[in-house]
PDB file of N, CA and C in Angstrom:
ATOM      1  N   MET A 282      73.027 110.896  69.978  1.00  0.00           N
ATOM      2  CA  MET A 282      74.307 110.315  69.851  1.00  0.00           C
ATOM      3  C   MET A 282      75.490 110.960  69.659  1.00  0.00           C
ATOM      4  N   ARG A 283      75.183 112.098  69.324  1.00  0.00           N
ATOM      5  CA  ARG A 283      76.652 113.057  69.090  1.00  0.00           C
ATOM      6  C   ARG A 283      77.078 113.687  70.752  1.00  0.00           C
ATOM      7  N   ASN A 284      75.977 114.101  71.152  1.00  0.00           N
ATOM      8  CA  ASN A 284      76.146 114.554  72.688  1.00  0.00           C
ATOM      9  C   ASN A 284      77.004 113.452  73.583  1.00  0.00           C
ATOM     10  N   ARG A 285      76.346 112.081  73.331  1.00  0.00           N
ATOM     11  CA  ARG A 285      76.791 111.275  73.932  1.00  0.00           C
ATOM     12  C   ARG A 285      78.526 111.044  73.661  1.00  0.00           C
ATOM     13  N   ARG A 286      78.972 110.842  72.563  1.00  0.00           N
ATOM     14  CA  ARG A 286      80.003 110.529  72.015  1.00  0.00           C
ATOM     15  C   ARG A 286      80.974 111.800  72.389  1.00  0.00           C
ATOM     16  N   LYS A 287      80.485 113.068  72.515  1.00  0.00           N
ATOM     17  CA  LYS A 287      81.247 114.256  73.500  1.00  0.00           C
ATOM     18  C   LYS A 287      81.448 114.405  74.797  1.00  0.00           C
ATOM     19  N   LYS A 288      80.261 113.553  75.256  1.00  0.00           N
ATOM     20  CA  LYS A 288      80.563 113.202  76.950  1.00  0.00           C
ATOM     21  C   LYS A 288      81.763 112.364  77.000  1.00  0.00           C
ATOM     22  N   TRP A 289      81.485 110.971  76.458  1.00  0.00           N
ATOM     23  CA  TRP A 289      82.568 110.135  76.591  1.00  0.00           C
ATOM     24  C   TRP A 289      83.984 110.826  76.247  1.00  0.00           C
ATOM     25  N   LEU A 290      84.090 111.587  75.249  1.00  0.00           N
ATOM     26  CA  LEU A 290      85.486 111.816  74.848  1.00  0.00           C
ATOM     27  C   LEU A 290      85.993 112.626  75.806  1.00  0.00           C
ATOM     28  N   GLN A 291      84.804 113.623  76.431  1.00  0.00           N
ATOM     29  CA  GLN A 291      85.653 114.611  77.595  1.00  0.00           C
ATOM     30  C   GLN A 291      85.761 113.613  78.420  1.00  0.00           C
ATOM     31  N   ASP A 292      85.164 112.643  78.914  1.00  0.00           N
ATOM     32  CA  ASP A 292      85.478 111.666  80.073  1.00  0.00           C
ATOM     33  C   ASP A 292      86.920 111.102  79.948  1.00  0.00           C
ATOM     34  N   GLU A 293      87.344 110.545  78.597  1.00  0.00           N
ATOM     35  CA  GLU A 293      88.489 109.904  78.295  1.00  0.00           C
ATOM     36  C   GLU A 293      89.617 110.905  78.567  1.00  0.00           C
ATOM     37  N   LYS A 294      89.259 112.494  78.438  1.00  0.00           N
ATOM     38  CA  LYS A 294      90.179 113.347  78.415  1.00  0.00           C
ATOM     39  C   LYS A 294      90.838 113.210  79.882  1.00  0.00           C
ATOM     40  N   ASP A 295      89.682 113.854  80.627  1.00  0.00           N
ATOM     41  CA  ASP A 295      89.504 113.689  82.248  1.00  0.00           C
ATOM     42  C   ASP A 295      90.388 112.640  82.569  1.00  0.00           C
ATOM     43  N   THR A 296      90.405 111.551  82.039  1.00  0.00           N
ATOM     44  CA  THR A 296      91.076 110.282  82.784  1.00  0.00           C
ATOM     45  C   THR A 296      92.390 109.927  82.168  1.00  0.00           C
ATOM     46  N   LEU A 297      92.668 110.573  80.773  1.00  0.00           N
ATOM     47  CA  LEU A 297      93.925 110.146  80.068  1.00  0.00           C
ATOM     48  C   LEU A 297      95.082 110.934  80.807  1.00  0.00           C
ATOM     49  N   ILE A 298      94.684 112.327  80.726  1.00  0.00           N
ATOM     50  CA  ILE A 298      95.871 113.282  81.228  1.00  0.00           C
ATOM     51  C   ILE A 298      96.717 112.754  82.616  1.00  0.00           C
ATOM     52  N   PRO A 299      95.799 112.885  83.673  1.00  0.00           N
ATOM     53  CA  PRO A 299      96.560 112.459  84.984  1.00  0.00           C
ATOM     54  C   PRO A 299      97.169 111.261  84.913  1.00  0.00           C
ATOM     55  N   SER A 300      96.613 110.245  83.920  1.00  0.00           N
ATOM     56  CA  SER A 300      97.420 108.788  83.812  1.00  0.00           C
ATOM     57  C   SER A 300      98.475 109.050  83.330  1.00  0.00           C
ATOM     58  N   LEU A 301      98.450 109.849  82.149  1.00  0.00           N
ATOM     59  CA  LEU A 301      99.840 109.903  81.534  1.00  0.00           C
ATOM     60  C   LEU A 301     101.005 110.952  82.397  1.00  0.00           C
ATOM     61  N   ILE A 302     100.308 111.839  83.233  1.00  0.00           N
ATOM     62  CA  ILE A 302     101.165 112.684  84.049  1.00  0.00           C
ATOM     63  C   ILE A 302     101.897 111.586  85.176  1.00  0.00           C
ATOM     64  N   ILE A 303     101.088 110.549  85.557  1.00  0.00           N
ATOM     65  CA  ILE A 303     101.634 109.835  86.856  1.00  0.00           C
ATOM     66  C   ILE A 303     102.453 108.907  85.992  1.00  0.00           C
ATOM     67  N   VAL A 304     102.171 108.302  84.851  1.00  0.00           N
ATOM     68  CA  VAL A 304     103.203 107.050  83.985  1.00  0.00           C
ATOM     69  C   VAL A 304     104.277 107.771  83.838  1.00  0.00           C
ATOM     70  N   THR A 305     104.432 109.130  83.115  1.00  0.00           N
ATOM     71  CA  THR A 305     105.741 109.957  83.087  1.00  0.00           C
ATOM     72  C   THR A 305     106.586 110.087  84.261  1.00  0.00           C
ATOM     73  N   VAL A 306     106.043 110.606  85.253  1.00  0.00           N
ATOM     74  CA  VAL A 306     106.896 111.078  86.629  1.00  0.00           C
ATOM     75  C   VAL A 306     107.207 109.674  87.200  1.00  0.00           C
ATOM     76  N   LEU A 307     106.531 108.187  87.161  1.00  0.00           N
ATOM     77  CA  LEU A 307     107.192 107.038  87.608  1.00  0.00           C
ATOM     78  C   LEU A 307     108.114 106.715  86.640  1.00  0.00           C
ATOM     79  N   CYS A 308     108.210 106.728  85.149  1.00  0.00           N
ATOM     80  CA  CYS A 308     109.331 106.844  84.370  1.00  0.00           C
ATOM     81  C   CYS A 308     110.724 107.303  84.652  1.00  0.00           C
ATOM     82  N   VAL A 309     110.617 108.702  84.882  1.00  0.00           N
ATOM     83  CA  VAL A 309     111.442 109.591  85.150  1.00  0.00           C
ATOM     84  C   VAL A 309     112.106 109.172  86.332  1.00  0.00           C
ATOM     85  N   ALA A 310     111.393 108.894  87.541  1.00  0.00           N
ATOM     86  CA  ALA A 310     111.732 108.331  88.530  1.00  0.00           C
ATOM     87  C   ALA A 310     112.781 107.231  88.644  1.00  0.00           C
ATOM     88  N   SER A 311     111.769 106.317  87.763  1.00  0.00           N
ATOM     89  CA  SER A 311     112.731 105.085  87.883  1.00  0.00           C
ATOM     90  C   SER A 311     114.077 105.091  86.920  1.00  0.00           C
ATOM     91  N   LEU A 312     114.065 105.893  85.850  1.00  0.00           N
ATOM     92  CA  LEU A 312     115.429 105.973  85.463  1.00  0.00           C
ATOM     93  C   LEU A 312     116.408 107.020  85.912  1.00  0.00           C
ATOM     94  N   THR A 313     116.104 107.819  86.936  1.00  0.00           N
ATOM     95  CA  THR A 313     117.204 108.694  87.715  1.00  0.00           C
ATOM     96  C   THR A 313     117.629 108.361  88.759  1.00  0.00           C
ATOM     97  N   ALA A 314     116.624 107.094  89.346  1.00  0.00           N
ATOM     98  CA  ALA A 314     116.970 106.725  90.503  1.00  0.00           C
ATOM     99  C   ALA A 314     118.424 106.039  90.650  1.00  0.00           C
ATOM    100  N   PRO A 315     119.007 105.993  91.827  1.00  0.00           N
ATOM    101  CA  PRO A 315     120.751 105.396  91.956  1.00  0.00           C
ATOM    102  C   PRO A 315     120.233 103.787  92.133  1.00  0.00           C
ATOM    103  N   ARG A 316     120.994 103.185  91.151  1.00  0.00           N
ATOM    104  CA  ARG A 316     120.858 101.669  91.132  1.00  0.00           C
ATOM    105  C   ARG A 316     121.509 101.026  92.646  1.00  0.00           C
ATOM    106  N   PHE A 317     121.160  99.889  92.822  1.00  0.00           N
ATOM    107  CA  PHE A 317     121.374  99.066  93.938  1.00  0.00           C
ATOM    108  C   PHE A 317     122.970  98.317  93.488  1.00  0.00           C
ATOM    109  N   MET A 318     124.124  98.458  94.189  1.00  0.00           N
ATOM    110  CA  MET A 318     125.104  97.822  93.777  1.00  0.00           C
ATOM    111  C   MET A 318     125.714  96.983  94.506  1.00  0.00           C
ATOM    112  N   PRO A 319     125.510  95.725  94.264  1.00  0.00           N
ATOM    113  CA  PRO A 319     126.205  94.781  95.358  1.00  0.00           C
ATOM    114  C   PRO A 319     127.232  94.903  95.422  1.00  0.00           C
ATOM    115  N   ALA A 320     127.970  94.863  96.651  1.00  0.00           N
ATOM    116  CA  ALA A 320     129.324  94.997  96.942  1.00  0.00           C
ATOM    117  C   ALA A 320     129.904  93.655  96.124  1.00  0.00           C
ATOM    118  N   SER A 321     131.491  93.912  95.920  1.00  0.00           N
ATOM    119  CA  SER A 321     132.134  92.499  95.557  1.00  0.00           C
ATOM    120  C   SER A 321     132.544  91.574  96.593  1.00  0.00           C
ATOM    121  N   GLN A 322     132.716  90.279  96.490  1.00  0.00           N
ATOM    122  CA  GLN A 322     132.959  89.490  97.303  1.00  0.00           C
ATOM    123  C   GLN A 322     134.342  89.969  98.077  1.00  0.00           C
ATOM    124  N   GLN A 323     134.984  90.484  97.554  1.00  0.00           N
ATOM    125  CA  GLN A 323     136.407  90.649  98.434  1.00  0.00           C
ATOM    126  C   GLN A 323     136.263  92.216  99.743  1.00  0.00           C
ATOM    127  N   GLU A 324     135.420  92.701  99.087  1.00  0.00           N
ATOM    128  CA  GLU A 324     134.910  93.972 100.295  1.00  0.00           C
ATOM    129  C   GLU A 324     133.993  93.274 101.036  1.00  0.00           C
ATOM    130  N   VAL A 325     133.194  92.130 100.975  1.00  0.00           N
ATOM    131  CA  VAL A 325     132.398  91.621 102.238  1.00  0.00           C
ATOM    132  C   VAL A 325     133.107  90.667 103.135  1.00  0.00           C
ATOM    133  N   GLU A 326     134.004  90.028 102.581  1.00  0.00           N
ATOM    134  CA  GLU A 326     134.768  88.856 103.269  1.00  0.00           C
ATOM    135  C   GLU A 326     135.594  89.508 104.578  1.00  0.00           C
ATOM    136  N   PRO A 327     136.213  90.657 104.295  1.00  0.00           N
ATOM    137  CA  PRO A 327     136.822  91.106 105.343  1.00  0.00           C
ATOM    138  C   PRO A 327     135.754  91.345 106.653  1.00  0.00           C
ATOM    139  N   ASP A 328     134.697  92.242 106.334  1.00  0.00           N
ATOM    140  CA  ASP A 328     133.841  92.312 107.285  1.00  0.00           C
ATOM    141  C   ASP A 328     133.183  91.104 108.142  1.00  0.00           C
ATOM    142  N   ILE A 329     132.876  90.159 107.381  1.00  0.00           N
ATOM    143  CA  ILE A 329     132.668  88.920 107.953  1.00  0.00           C
ATOM    144  C   ILE A 329     133.540  88.276 108.996  1.00  0.00           C
ATOM    145  N   ARG A 330     135.013  88.144 108.281  1.00  0.00           N
ATOM    146  CA  ARG A 330     136.017  87.986 109.218  1.00  0.00           C
ATOM    147  C   ARG A 330     136.038  88.644 110.322  1.00  0.00           C
ATOM    148  N   GLN A 331     136.138  90.198 110.347  1.00  0.00           N
ATOM    149  CA  GLN A 331     136.249  91.000 111.521  1.00  0.00           C
ATOM    150  C   GLN A 331     134.927  90.447 112.731  1.00  0.00           C
ATOM    151  N   MET A 332     133.942  90.301 111.934  1.00  0.00           N
ATOM    152  CA  MET A 332     132.465  89.930 113.283  1.00  0.00           C
ATOM    153  C   MET A 332     132.913  88.850 113.557  1.00  0.00           C
ATOM    154  N   ALA A 333     133.572  87.549 113.249  1.00  0.00           N
ATOM    155  CA  ALA A 333     133.585  86.393 113.241  1.00  0.00           C
ATOM    156  C   ALA A 333     134.818  86.518 114.356  1.00  0.00           C
ATOM    157  N   GLU A 334     135.947  87.115 114.354  1.00  0.00           N
ATOM    158  CA  GLU A 334     136.714  87.266 115.331  1.00  0.00           C
ATOM    159  C   GLU A 334     136.697  88.106 116.290  1.00  0.00           C
ATOM    160  N   ALA A 335     135.677  89.234 116.259  1.00  0.00           N
ATOM    161  CA  ALA A 335     135.055  89.734 117.403  1.00  0.00           C
ATOM    162  C   ALA A 335     134.046  89.026 118.362  1.00  0.00           C
ATOM    163  N   GLY A 336     133.372  87.900 117.544  1.00  0.00           N
ATOM    164  CA  GLY A 336     132.598  87.104 118.273  1.00  0.00           C
ATOM    165  C   GLY A 336     133.404  86.299 118.993  1.00  0.00           C
ATOM    166  N   ALA A 337     134.503  85.706 118.540  1.00  0.00           N
ATOM    167  CA  ALA A 337     135.199  84.873 119.239  1.00  0.00           C
ATOM    168  C   ALA A 337     136.063  85.445 120.218  1.00  0.00           C
ATOM    169  N   ASP A 338     136.316  86.681 120.059  1.00  0.00           N
ATOM    170  CA  ASP A 338     137.027  87.299 121.200  1.00  0.00           C
ATOM    171  C   ASP A 338     135.674  87.602 122.407  1.00  0.00           C
ATOM    172  N   TRP A 339     134.647  87.761 122.073  1.00  0.00           N
ATOM    173  CA  TRP A 339     133.456  87.848 123.147  1.00  0.00           C
ATOM    174  C   TRP A 339     133.258  86.635 123.857  1.00  0.00           C
ATOM    175  N   VAL A 340     133.416  85.654 123.443  1.00  0.00           N
ATOM    176  CA  VAL A 340     132.832  84.069 123.855  1.00  0.00           C
ATOM    177  C   VAL A 340     133.983  83.819 124.640  1.00  0.00           C
ATOM    178  N   GLN A 341     135.401  84.365 124.370  1.00  0.00           N
ATOM    179  CA  GLN A 341     136.573  83.757 125.309  1.00  0.00           C
ATOM    180  C   GLN A 341     136.477  84.489 126.374  1.00  0.00           C
ATOM    181  N   GLU A 342     136.033  86.224 126.243  1.00  0.00           N
ATOM    182  CA  GLU A 342     135.967  87.061 127.422  1.00  0.00           C
ATOM    183  C   GLU A 342     134.684  86.361 128.216  1.00  0.00           C
ATOM    184  N   THR A 343     133.828  85.654 127.800  1.00  0.00           N
ATOM    185  CA  THR A 343     132.478  85.882 128.555  1.00  0.00           C
ATOM    186  C   THR A 343     132.467  84.450 129.359  1.00  0.00           C
ATOM    187  N   ASP A 344     132.112  84.428 130.621  1.00  0.00           N
ATOM    188  CA  ASP A 344     131.901  83.142 131.296  1.00  0.00           C
ATOM    189  C   ASP A 344     130.440  82.901 131.269  1.00  0.00           C
ATOM    190  N   PHE A 345     130.515  81.633 130.966  1.00  0.00           N
ATOM    191  CA  PHE A 345     129.102  80.978 130.928  1.00  0.00           C
ATOM    192  C   PHE A 345     128.559  80.554 132.003  1.00  0.00           C
TER     193      PHE A 345
END
């Protein structure tokens, strides 16, 4: 019985330590990763306008 308990504890240690290392690395990586910051609406609209104007110019220049 005592020997079985020792074996169980050793098995738990063998799996617990790598699991803790993996969890720690993932937590640190998620905390230090740069966050995705969406652009404000004013920054996006001129790009859309420029693309629309470029598309309109292309349509006018192209013979279908």
